Amino acid sequence: MKKNDLHLQEELLRIYRIPPSREKTAFFRSRRWRSAYEKAFLSPEAAPGISFPEFLRIQAGYIRLRNWFFSLGLFLAVLLFSAENIRAAGIDSRQFLGALSACIPYLALTTIAEGSRSARFGMDELEMHTRFSIHSVICARLFLAGALNLIVLTALIPFLCTAWGTGPAVTSGILLAPYLLTCTLDLMILRRSRNRNSITLCAAAGTGVSAGCLVLSAAGPAVYGVLSHAALPAVFLLGAAAALELRKYLRQSEESIWNYTSTV
Amino acid sequence: MELYIDRLTKQYKNKIAVDRVSLRLGSGVHGLLGANGAGKTTLMRMICGILRPDSGTVSFDGMDVSQEDYRAILGYLPQDFGYYPDFTGMDFLMYMASLKGLRKKDARYRSRELLSLVGLEGREKNRIKTYSGGMKQRLGIAQALLNRPKLLVLDEPTAGLDPKERVRFRDLIDRIGRENVVLLSTHIVSDVEQIADRILMIRDGRLIFDGSADEVRGNLEEFYLEQFDERRDDIEEKRNGEDEMHHV
């Protein structure tokens, strides 16, 4: 049937010659076409506007590719370094997890950097007056970038427990505590400094957390033992602190705190 | 169609930036005149829901400034705005259109239409960082018009525009003002004289004049300077003081 259709199409194309268009440009410039187009596509009835899920999908397109790549790159690197022959080469689980936890603050930094782009590049005033206001923009970006990170970290916890033989509480602490601590510090910085250089301060805070992770991983087994007991409570405390800071940051973003001398 | 402002007040520490301003603005072009620091930008930001007033309300046809419906009919050009560094002119408009809730197809059509309207067609694929100040300003005007706003608020819209662009802008605003509420601020008297149907003058956060250019006997510039002449004020205050003394 399909073959016959195709044959018929070819026959028709051979027999029928499409006449050259006449006054096509004039027609598309005419008021008749314009009003018909506007009625069909642009009137409020025809185009009710985008929904929030659609807005989220559009926002995902504006998140920089390097953020997605960094999360996935970290995930793949963990898989690669957990291969049996590499483990057999003599890498200690404490060293490996210490190095991994030192990378986590940068994962948090990419998410926070994405959420704070509006203020850093001076787009916040424009984004505040739109239907999907800056509140929605920040929430969407933090949600999208943060969700990917959460998926990556959640997937890594059982994998690391199996591959390196560490307990779930310690593994969760090693992965989540630096992430949440960096988020908290970065959000605190962003609430106080709303200029382009704020991200440098955030990077410095992230580097500090990263260095702290390396120092702790190099500490003796006794210290490590104490830390492993404190891992889960620390995760809960830091989670609460990060949520509080996020709430404050979002509330602050609803209204710009303007410096009187530069405006009025 | 009416923008209703009721006793709007904003204070920054020890300075009252906007002091109990009440207004009713119908369709037409309304020019907000005032010297630097008079309170124009603060008033406009409160009208756009960007700044929260200390007291007072803003509503448009019954919609409160905090509502999404209000923002859906609002177009705003800030005095100064930034952009993401990798954006082209078209990217910028498409991004703003998505925030204004326009569908992709409509957004593309409207963006092209507006780029042509503001004289940026052919430059839409260039990065904004390569644009001149005037081009950037025209792009800002285009984004304000994306959602066919019923309320258009423009803060110093003519800044950076050359004389030819000013004429084009004036015609555009004139057309939009026939069916919508347009509020534009400036400290350049000639701009507002030619564009606005109604003139609002603001000083120290207070509305000191509300009327047409004709009401000031056709010489708006002189009238404006009179209102903002501090020395004249001082002389008048002295005179008033002397009169009071004589009465005593």
mmCIF file of N, CA, C and O in Angstrom, chain B residues 65-157:
data_model
loop_
_atom_site.group_PDB
_atom_site.id
_atom_site.type_symbol
_atom_site.label_atom_id
_atom_site.label_comp_id
_atom_site.label_asym_id
_atom_site.label_seq_id
_atom_site.Cartn_x
_atom_site.Cartn_y
_atom_site.Cartn_z
ATOM 1 N N VAL B 65 -0.565 45.208 42.447
ATOM 2 C CA VAL B 65 0.785 45.142 41.871
ATOM 3 C C VAL B 65 1.488 43.806 42.175
ATOM 4 O O VAL B 65 2.350 43.367 41.415
ATOM 5 N N SER B 66 1.097 43.138 43.246
ATOM 6 C CA SER B 66 1.772 41.886 43.611
ATOM 7 C C SER B 66 1.256 40.678 42.836
ATOM 8 O O SER B 66 1.828 39.605 42.911
ATOM 9 N N GLN B 67 0.182 40.871 42.066
ATOM 10 C CA GLN B 67 -0.427 39.734 41.370
ATOM 11 C C GLN B 67 0.277 39.411 40.054
ATOM 12 O O GLN B 67 0.821 40.311 39.399
ATOM 13 N N GLU B 68 0.195 38.124 39.686
ATOM 14 C CA GLU B 68 0.805 37.684 38.428
ATOM 15 C C GLU B 68 0.092 38.328 37.229
ATOM 16 O O GLU B 68 0.728 38.682 36.235
ATOM 17 N N ASP B 69 -1.223 38.509 37.358
ATOM 18 C CA ASP B 69 -2.001 39.125 36.278
ATOM 19 C C ASP B 69 -1.522 40.548 35.988
ATOM 20 O O ASP B 69 -1.540 41.002 34.850
ATOM 21 N N TYR B 70 -1.145 41.233 37.049
ATOM 22 C CA TYR B 70 -0.643 42.609 36.902
ATOM 23 C C TYR B 70 0.659 42.587 36.105
ATOM 24 O O TYR B 70 0.845 43.371 35.171
ATOM 25 N N ARG B 71 1.546 41.653 36.488
ATOM 26 C CA ARG B 71 2.840 41.573 35.800
ATOM 27 C C ARG B 71 2.670 41.145 34.336
ATOM 28 O O ARG B 71 3.491 41.465 33.496
ATOM 29 N N ALA B 72 1.589 40.390 34.065
ATOM 30 C CA ALA B 72 1.364 39.916 32.698
ATOM 31 C C ALA B 72 1.021 41.060 31.738
ATOM 32 O O ALA B 72 1.234 40.943 30.533
ATOM 33 N N ILE B 73 0.499 42.170 32.284
ATOM 34 C CA ILE B 73 0.117 43.281 31.399
ATOM 35 C C ILE B 73 1.123 44.441 31.501
ATOM 36 O O ILE B 73 0.900 45.516 30.978
ATOM 37 N N LEU B 74 2.223 44.176 32.195
ATOM 38 C CA LEU B 74 3.209 45.236 32.458
ATOM 39 C C LEU B 74 4.421 45.138 31.529
ATOM 40 O O LEU B 74 4.937 44.055 31.270
ATOM 41 N N GLY B 75 4.854 46.273 31.040
ATOM 42 C CA GLY B 75 6.110 46.354 30.292
ATOM 43 C C GLY B 75 6.987 47.372 30.997
ATOM 44 O O GLY B 75 6.500 48.437 31.385
ATOM 45 N N TYR B 76 8.246 47.045 31.199
ATOM 46 C CA TYR B 76 9.097 47.945 31.986
ATOM 47 C C TYR B 76 10.501 48.040 31.391
ATOM 48 O O TYR B 76 11.103 47.026 31.044
ATOM 49 N N LEU B 77 10.966 49.250 31.275
ATOM 50 C CA LEU B 77 12.355 49.473 30.864
ATOM 51 C C LEU B 77 13.073 50.153 32.024
ATOM 52 O O LEU B 77 12.782 51.302 32.346
ATOM 53 N N PRO B 78 14.004 49.454 32.682
ATOM 54 C CA PRO B 78 14.732 50.112 33.777
ATOM 55 C C PRO B 78 15.730 51.134 33.251
ATOM 56 O O PRO B 78 16.066 51.126 32.061
ATOM 57 N N GLN B 79 16.186 51.961 34.162
ATOM 58 C CA GLN B 79 17.152 53.002 33.804
ATOM 59 C C GLN B 79 18.430 52.355 33.266
ATOM 60 O O GLN B 79 19.028 52.824 32.317
ATOM 61 N N ASP B 80 18.814 51.279 33.899
ATOM 62 C CA ASP B 80 20.029 50.578 33.489
ATOM 63 C C ASP B 80 19.780 49.086 33.657
ATOM 64 O O ASP B 80 19.219 48.676 34.665
ATOM 65 N N PHE B 81 20.169 48.307 32.677
ATOM 66 C CA PHE B 81 19.962 46.864 32.818
ATOM 67 C C PHE B 81 21.151 46.099 32.254
ATOM 68 O O PHE B 81 21.867 46.589 31.389
ATOM 69 N N GLY B 82 21.344 44.909 32.781
ATOM 70 C CA GLY B 82 22.441 44.062 32.319
ATOM 71 C C GLY B 82 21.915 42.968 31.399
ATOM 72 O O GLY B 82 20.740 42.956 31.046
ATOM 73 N N TYR B 83 22.798 42.067 31.034
ATOM 74 C CA TYR B 83 22.418 40.949 30.156
ATOM 75 C C TYR B 83 23.443 39.845 30.355
ATOM 76 O O TYR B 83 24.569 40.106 30.790
ATOM 77 N N TYR B 84 23.033 38.630 30.076
ATOM 78 C CA TYR B 84 23.975 37.518 30.196
ATOM 79 C C TYR B 84 25.014 37.632 29.078
ATOM 80 O O TYR B 84 24.656 37.945 27.938
ATOM 81 N N PRO B 85 26.283 37.401 29.410
ATOM 82 C CA PRO B 85 27.351 37.742 28.457
ATOM 83 C C PRO B 85 27.289 37.020 27.116
ATOM 84 O O PRO B 85 27.753 37.552 26.119
ATOM 85 N N ASP B 86 26.700 35.830 27.090
ATOM 86 C CA ASP B 86 26.678 35.096 25.820
ATOM 87 C C ASP B 86 25.441 35.388 24.972
ATOM 88 O O ASP B 86 25.263 34.805 23.914
ATOM 89 N N PHE B 87 24.609 36.310 25.422
ATOM 90 C CA PHE B 87 23.351 36.585 24.714
ATOM 91 C C PHE B 87 23.542 37.420 23.451
ATOM 92 O O PHE B 87 24.252 38.419 23.462
ATOM 93 N N THR B 88 22.828 37.026 22.386
ATOM 94 C CA THR B 88 22.689 37.903 21.219
ATOM 95 C C THR B 88 21.394 38.694 21.434
ATOM 96 O O THR B 88 20.634 38.382 22.362
ATOM 97 N N GLY B 89 21.137 39.651 20.555
ATOM 98 C CA GLY B 89 19.913 40.440 20.672
ATOM 99 C C GLY B 89 18.675 39.547 20.643
ATOM 100 O O GLY B 89 17.742 39.719 21.426
ATOM 101 N N MET B 90 18.689 38.576 19.730
ATOM 102 C CA MET B 90 17.543 37.662 19.587
ATOM 103 C C MET B 90 17.410 36.776 20.822
ATOM 104 O O MET B 90 16.293 36.576 21.326
ATOM 105 N N ASP B 91 18.552 36.260 21.328
ATOM 106 C CA ASP B 91 18.523 35.415 22.537
ATOM 107 C C ASP B 91 17.885 36.177 23.692
ATOM 108 O O ASP B 91 17.088 35.633 24.448
ATOM 109 N N PHE B 92 18.283 37.438 23.817
ATOM 110 C CA PHE B 92 17.794 38.281 24.909
ATOM 111 C C PHE B 92 16.268 38.414 24.834
ATOM 112 O O PHE B 92 15.567 38.234 25.829
ATOM 113 N N LEU B 93 15.770 38.712 23.640
ATOM 114 C CA LEU B 93 14.321 38.878 23.492
ATOM 115 C C LEU B 93 13.586 37.553 23.703
ATOM 116 O O LEU B 93 12.520 37.524 24.321
ATOM 117 N N MET B 94 14.159 36.468 23.207
ATOM 118 C CA MET B 94 13.518 35.152 23.384
ATOM 119 C C MET B 94 13.478 34.771 24.872
ATOM 120 O O MET B 94 12.500 34.201 25.342
ATOM 121 N N TYR B 95 14.565 35.114 25.569
ATOM 122 C CA TYR B 95 14.625 34.815 27.005
ATOM 123 C C TYR B 95 13.570 35.627 27.755
ATOM 124 O O TYR B 95 12.811 35.093 28.566
ATOM 125 N N MET B 96 13.518 36.922 27.482
ATOM 126 C CA MET B 96 12.542 37.781 28.149
ATOM 127 C C MET B 96 11.109 37.352 27.795
ATOM 128 O O MET B 96 10.221 37.400 28.640
ATOM 129 N N ALA B 97 10.920 36.915 26.542
ATOM 130 C CA ALA B 97 9.589 36.450 26.121
ATOM 131 C C ALA B 97 9.179 35.211 26.919
ATOM 132 O O ALA B 97 8.009 35.072 27.284
ATOM 133 N N SER B 98 10.145 34.341 27.206
ATOM 134 C CA SER B 98 9.808 33.137 27.985
ATOM 135 C C SER B 98 9.403 33.522 29.405
ATOM 136 O O SER B 98 8.500 32.919 29.982
ATOM 137 N N LEU B 99 10.060 34.528 29.970
ATOM 138 C CA LEU B 99 9.688 34.981 31.321
ATOM 139 C C LEU B 99 8.317 35.657 31.314
ATOM 140 O O LEU B 99 7.604 35.655 32.307
ATOM 141 N N LYS B 100 7.989 36.254 30.161
ATOM 142 C CA LYS B 100 6.677 36.914 30.062
ATOM 143 C C LYS B 100 5.586 35.914 29.677
ATOM 144 O O LYS B 100 4.439 36.298 29.490
ATOM 145 N N GLY B 101 5.981 34.653 29.509
ATOM 146 C CA GLY B 101 5.001 33.589 29.264
ATOM 147 C C GLY B 101 4.577 33.428 27.830
ATOM 148 O O GLY B 101 3.550 32.816 27.554
ATOM 149 N N LEU B 102 5.356 33.961 26.883
ATOM 150 C CA LEU B 102 4.988 33.819 25.469
ATOM 151 C C LEU B 102 5.445 32.457 24.952
ATOM 152 O O LEU B 102 6.525 31.980 25.319
ATOM 153 N N ARG B 103 4.627 31.859 24.106
ATOM 154 C CA ARG B 103 5.022 30.598 23.477
ATOM 155 C C ARG B 103 6.140 30.866 22.486
ATOM 156 O O ARG B 103 6.239 31.961 21.942
ATOM 157 N N LYS B 104 6.942 29.802 22.246
ATOM 158 C CA LYS B 104 8.151 29.976 21.437
ATOM 159 C C LYS B 104 7.857 30.567 20.055
ATOM 160 O O LYS B 104 8.542 31.496 19.613
ATOM 161 N N LYS B 105 6.808 30.057 19.436
ATOM 162 C CA LYS B 105 6.465 30.501 18.076
ATOM 163 C C LYS B 105 6.076 31.987 18.085
ATOM 164 O O LYS B 105 6.554 32.778 17.267
ATOM 165 N N ASP B 106 5.227 32.329 19.039
ATOM 166 C CA ASP B 106 4.783 33.723 19.156
ATOM 167 C C ASP B 106 5.958 34.616 19.516
ATOM 168 O O ASP B 106 6.073 35.734 19.006
ATOM 169 N N ALA B 107 6.810 34.096 20.405
ATOM 170 C CA ALA B 107 7.955 34.874 20.873
ATOM 171 C C ALA B 107 8.879 35.209 19.705
ATOM 172 O O ALA B 107 9.356 36.339 19.582
ATOM 173 N N ARG B 108 9.098 34.223 18.836
ATOM 174 C CA ARG B 108 9.996 34.448 17.701
ATOM 175 C C ARG B 108 9.411 35.488 16.751
ATOM 176 O O ARG B 108 10.089 36.395 16.302
ATOM 177 N N TYR B 109 8.109 35.357 16.485
ATOM 178 C CA TYR B 109 7.437 36.293 15.580
ATOM 179 C C TYR B 109 7.481 37.712 16.155
ATOM 180 O O TYR B 109 7.847 38.668 15.481
ATOM 181 N N ARG B 110 7.113 37.798 17.437
ATOM 182 C CA ARG B 110 7.048 39.107 18.097
ATOM 183 C C ARG B 110 8.448 39.737 18.192
ATOM 184 O O ARG B 110 8.610 40.935 18.011
ATOM 185 N N SER B 111 9.457 38.910 18.484
ATOM 186 C CA SER B 111 10.825 39.417 18.612
ATOM 187 C C SER B 111 11.292 40.010 17.290
ATOM 188 O O SER B 111 11.878 41.095 17.254
ATOM 189 N N ARG B 112 11.031 39.280 16.193
ATOM 190 C CA ARG B 112 11.436 39.775 14.863
ATOM 191 C C ARG B 112 10.730 41.086 14.542
ATOM 192 O O ARG B 112 11.334 42.031 14.043
ATOM 193 N N GLU B 113 9.444 41.101 14.879
ATOM 194 C CA GLU B 113 8.634 42.296 14.611
ATOM 195 C C GLU B 113 9.210 43.499 15.378
ATOM 196 O O GLU B 113 9.367 44.586 14.822
ATOM 197 N N LEU B 114 9.558 43.273 16.653
ATOM 198 C CA LEU B 114 10.056 44.370 17.487
ATOM 199 C C LEU B 114 11.475 44.785 17.101
ATOM 200 O O LEU B 114 11.802 45.966 17.144
ATOM 201 N N LEU B 115 12.283 43.807 16.711
ATOM 202 C CA LEU B 115 13.646 44.151 16.272
ATOM 203 C C LEU B 115 13.574 45.064 15.052
ATOM 204 O O LEU B 115 14.342 46.014 14.932
ATOM 205 N N SER B 116 12.625 44.766 14.181
ATOM 206 C CA SER B 116 12.445 45.610 13.001
ATOM 207 C C SER B 116 11.912 46.987 13.404
ATOM 208 O O SER B 116 12.341 48.017 12.893
ATOM 209 N N LEU B 117 11.009 46.988 14.387
ATOM 210 C CA LEU B 117 10.398 48.233 14.862
ATOM 211 C C LEU B 117 11.434 49.177 15.492
ATOM 212 O O LEU B 117 11.354 50.391 15.328
ATOM 213 N N VAL B 118 12.401 48.605 16.192
ATOM 214 C CA VAL B 118 13.400 49.460 16.849
ATOM 215 C C VAL B 118 14.682 49.601 16.012
ATOM 216 O O VAL B 118 15.687 50.134 16.481
ATOM 217 N N GLY B 119 14.620 49.117 14.791
ATOM 218 C CA GLY B 119 15.747 49.300 13.872
ATOM 219 C C GLY B 119 16.951 48.420 14.171
ATOM 220 O O GLY B 119 18.086 48.817 13.933
ATOM 221 N N LEU B 120 16.697 47.230 14.689
ATOM 222 C CA LEU B 120 17.823 46.329 14.987
ATOM 223 C C LEU B 120 17.801 45.078 14.104
ATOM 224 O O LEU B 120 18.510 44.121 14.386
ATOM 225 N N GLU B 121 16.975 45.088 13.062
ATOM 226 C CA GLU B 121 16.951 43.904 12.203
ATOM 227 C C GLU B 121 18.294 43.802 11.473
ATOM 228 O O GLU B 121 18.882 44.815 11.078
ATOM 229 N N GLY B 122 18.754 42.578 11.372
ATOM 230 C CA GLY B 122 20.078 42.360 10.775
ATOM 231 C C GLY B 122 21.172 42.315 11.832
ATOM 232 O O GLY B 122 22.274 41.865 11.567
ATOM 233 N N ARG B 123 20.854 42.812 13.031
ATOM 234 C CA ARG B 123 21.847 42.787 14.114
ATOM 235 C C ARG B 123 21.451 41.803 15.212
ATOM 236 O O ARG B 123 22.093 41.746 16.253
ATOM 237 N N GLU B 124 20.369 41.071 14.970
ATOM 238 C CA GLU B 124 19.830 40.213 16.031
ATOM 239 C C GLU B 124 20.759 39.058 16.401
ATOM 240 O O GLU B 124 20.677 38.525 17.507
ATOM 241 N N LYS B 125 21.638 38.681 15.473
ATOM 242 C CA LYS B 125 22.532 37.554 15.787
ATOM 243 C C LYS B 125 23.859 38.022 16.388
ATOM 244 O O LYS B 125 24.708 37.202 16.717
ATOM 245 N N ASN B 126 24.021 39.325 16.500
ATOM 246 C CA ASN B 126 25.249 39.849 17.123
ATOM 247 C C ASN B 126 25.112 39.824 18.641
ATOM 248 O O ASN B 126 24.018 40.031 19.167
ATOM 249 N N ARG B 127 26.230 39.600 19.302
ATOM 250 C CA ARG B 127 26.186 39.603 20.776
ATOM 251 C C ARG B 127 25.908 41.013 21.298
ATOM 252 O O ARG B 127 26.394 41.987 20.704
ATOM 253 N N ILE B 128 25.204 41.091 22.409
ATOM 254 C CA ILE B 128 24.815 42.405 22.935
ATOM 255 C C ILE B 128 26.052 43.214 23.326
ATOM 256 O O ILE B 128 26.038 44.437 23.243
ATOM 257 N N LYS B 129 27.111 42.518 23.724
ATOM 258 C CA LYS B 129 28.308 43.271 24.136
ATOM 259 C C LYS B 129 28.937 44.051 22.977
ATOM 260 O O LYS B 129 29.736 44.955 23.216
ATOM 261 N N THR B 130 28.535 43.713 21.744
ATOM 262 C CA THR B 130 29.057 44.477 20.599
ATOM 263 C C THR B 130 28.139 45.656 20.256
ATOM 264 O O THR B 130 28.448 46.429 19.360
ATOM 265 N N TYR B 131 27.010 45.785 20.938
ATOM 266 C CA TYR B 131 26.040 46.855 20.653
ATOM 267 C C TYR B 131 26.514 48.190 21.253
ATOM 268 O O TYR B 131 27.157 48.202 22.301
ATOM 269 N N SER B 132 26.110 49.261 20.613
ATOM 270 C CA SER B 132 26.370 50.591 21.186
ATOM 271 C C SER B 132 25.330 50.867 22.277
ATOM 272 O O SER B 132 24.351 50.118 22.398
ATOM 273 N N GLY B 133 25.523 51.952 23.017
ATOM 274 C CA GLY B 133 24.579 52.307 24.087
ATOM 275 C C GLY B 133 23.166 52.492 23.554
ATOM 276 O O GLY B 133 22.199 52.020 24.156
ATOM 277 N N GLY B 134 23.049 53.167 22.422
ATOM 278 C CA GLY B 134 21.742 53.431 21.810
ATOM 279 C C GLY B 134 21.062 52.142 21.362
ATOM 280 O O GLY B 134 19.851 51.976 21.524
ATOM 281 N N MET B 135 21.863 51.238 20.811
ATOM 282 C CA MET B 135 21.301 49.952 20.352
ATOM 283 C C MET B 135 20.804 49.136 21.539
ATOM 284 O O MET B 135 19.758 48.496 21.478
ATOM 285 N N LYS B 136 21.581 49.186 22.617
ATOM 286 C CA LYS B 136 21.196 48.456 23.834
ATOM 287 C C LYS B 136 19.884 49.017 24.397
ATOM 288 O O LYS B 136 19.010 48.281 24.816
ATOM 289 N N GLN B 137 19.783 50.345 24.332
ATOM 290 C CA GLN B 137 18.574 50.999 24.835
ATOM 291 C C GLN B 137 17.359 50.593 23.986
ATOM 292 O O GLN B 137 16.286 50.337 24.510
ATOM 293 N N ARG B 138 17.578 50.513 22.660
ATOM 294 C CA ARG B 138 16.481 50.130 21.768
ATOM 295 C C ARG B 138 16.058 48.684 22.017
ATOM 296 O O ARG B 138 14.888 48.345 21.939
ATOM 297 N N LEU B 139 17.053 47.854 22.334
ATOM 298 C CA LEU B 139 16.746 46.455 22.668
ATOM 299 C C LEU B 139 15.914 46.395 23.957
ATOM 300 O O LEU B 139 14.987 45.590 24.068
ATOM 301 N N GLY B 140 16.257 47.273 24.897
ATOM 302 C CA GLY B 140 15.496 47.355 26.155
ATOM 303 C C GLY B 140 14.061 47.769 25.890
ATOM 304 O O GLY B 140 13.132 47.231 26.495
ATOM 305 N N ILE B 141 13.884 48.718 24.973
ATOM 306 C CA ILE B 141 12.521 49.166 24.626
ATOM 307 C C ILE B 141 11.759 47.993 23.987
ATOM 308 O O ILE B 141 10.596 47.750 24.309
ATOM 309 N N ALA B 142 12.457 47.248 23.136
ATOM 310 C CA ALA B 142 11.810 46.099 22.474
ATOM 311 C C ALA B 142 11.336 45.065 23.491
ATOM 312 O O ALA B 142 10.213 44.566 23.393
ATOM 313 N N GLN B 143 12.178 44.758 24.482
ATOM 314 C CA GLN B 143 11.758 43.754 25.473
ATOM 315 C C GLN B 143 10.560 44.234 26.290
ATOM 316 O O GLN B 143 9.723 43.439 26.693
ATOM 317 N N ALA B 144 10.485 45.549 26.502
ATOM 318 C CA ALA B 144 9.350 46.077 27.284
ATOM 319 C C ALA B 144 8.029 45.891 26.532
ATOM 320 O O ALA B 144 6.970 45.827 27.143
ATOM 321 N N LEU B 145 8.115 45.800 25.194
ATOM 322 C CA LEU B 145 6.895 45.719 24.388
ATOM 323 C C LEU B 145 6.511 44.287 24.013
ATOM 324 O O LEU B 145 5.492 44.073 23.360
ATOM 325 N N LEU B 146 7.328 43.322 24.418
ATOM 326 C CA LEU B 146 7.122 41.927 23.983
ATOM 327 C C LEU B 146 5.713 41.401 24.245
ATOM 328 O O LEU B 146 5.124 40.759 23.394
ATOM 329 N N ASN B 147 5.184 41.685 25.439
ATOM 330 C CA ASN B 147 3.883 41.116 25.832
ATOM 331 C C ASN B 147 2.714 42.042 25.526
ATOM 332 O O ASN B 147 1.651 41.887 26.105
ATOM 333 N N ARG B 148 2.913 42.981 24.601
ATOM 334 C CA ARG B 148 1.885 43.981 24.260
ATOM 335 C C ARG B 148 1.287 44.557 25.544
ATOM 336 O O ARG B 148 0.108 44.361 25.861
ATOM 337 N N PRO B 149 2.112 45.278 26.330
ATOM 338 C CA PRO B 149 1.666 45.702 27.664
ATOM 339 C C PRO B 149 0.555 46.751 27.628
ATOM 340 O O PRO B 149 0.542 47.610 26.747
ATOM 341 N N LYS B 150 -0.331 46.634 28.607
ATOM 342 C CA LYS B 150 -1.379 47.653 28.753
ATOM 343 C C LYS B 150 -0.845 48.787 29.614
ATOM 344 O O LYS B 150 -1.351 49.887 29.589
ATOM 345 N N LEU B 151 0.146 48.440 30.426
ATOM 346 C CA LEU B 151 0.820 49.447 31.252
ATOM 347 C C LEU B 151 2.307 49.413 30.925
ATOM 348 O O LEU B 151 2.976 48.395 31.148
ATOM 349 N N LEU B 152 2.795 50.500 30.360
ATOM 350 C CA LEU B 152 4.194 50.551 29.949
ATOM 351 C C LEU B 152 4.921 51.606 30.790
ATOM 352 O O LEU B 152 4.533 52.772 30.792
ATOM 353 N N VAL B 153 5.948 51.159 31.510
ATOM 354 C CA VAL B 153 6.701 52.058 32.390
ATOM 355 C C VAL B 153 8.132 52.147 31.869
ATOM 356 O O VAL B 153 8.827 51.132 31.774
ATOM 357 N N LEU B 154 8.542 53.353 31.513
ATOM 358 C CA LEU B 154 9.858 53.534 30.911
ATOM 359 C C LEU B 154 10.675 54.539 31.724
ATOM 360 O O LEU B 154 10.277 55.689 31.869
ATOM 361 N N ASP B 155 11.781 54.056 32.254
ATOM 362 C CA ASP B 155 12.626 54.922 33.087
ATOM 363 C C ASP B 155 13.774 55.466 32.236
ATOM 364 O O ASP B 155 14.643 54.695 31.820
ATOM 365 N N GLU B 156 13.760 56.731 31.980
ATOM 366 C CA GLU B 156 14.761 57.411 31.140
ATOM 367 C C GLU B 156 14.930 56.690 29.797
ATOM 368 O O GLU B 156 16.029 56.251 29.454
ATOM 369 N N PRO B 157 13.851 56.536 29.026
ATOM 370 C CA PRO B 157 13.951 55.730 27.801
ATOM 371 C C PRO B 157 14.786 56.364 26.692
ATOM 372 O O PRO B 157 15.290 55.661 25.823
#
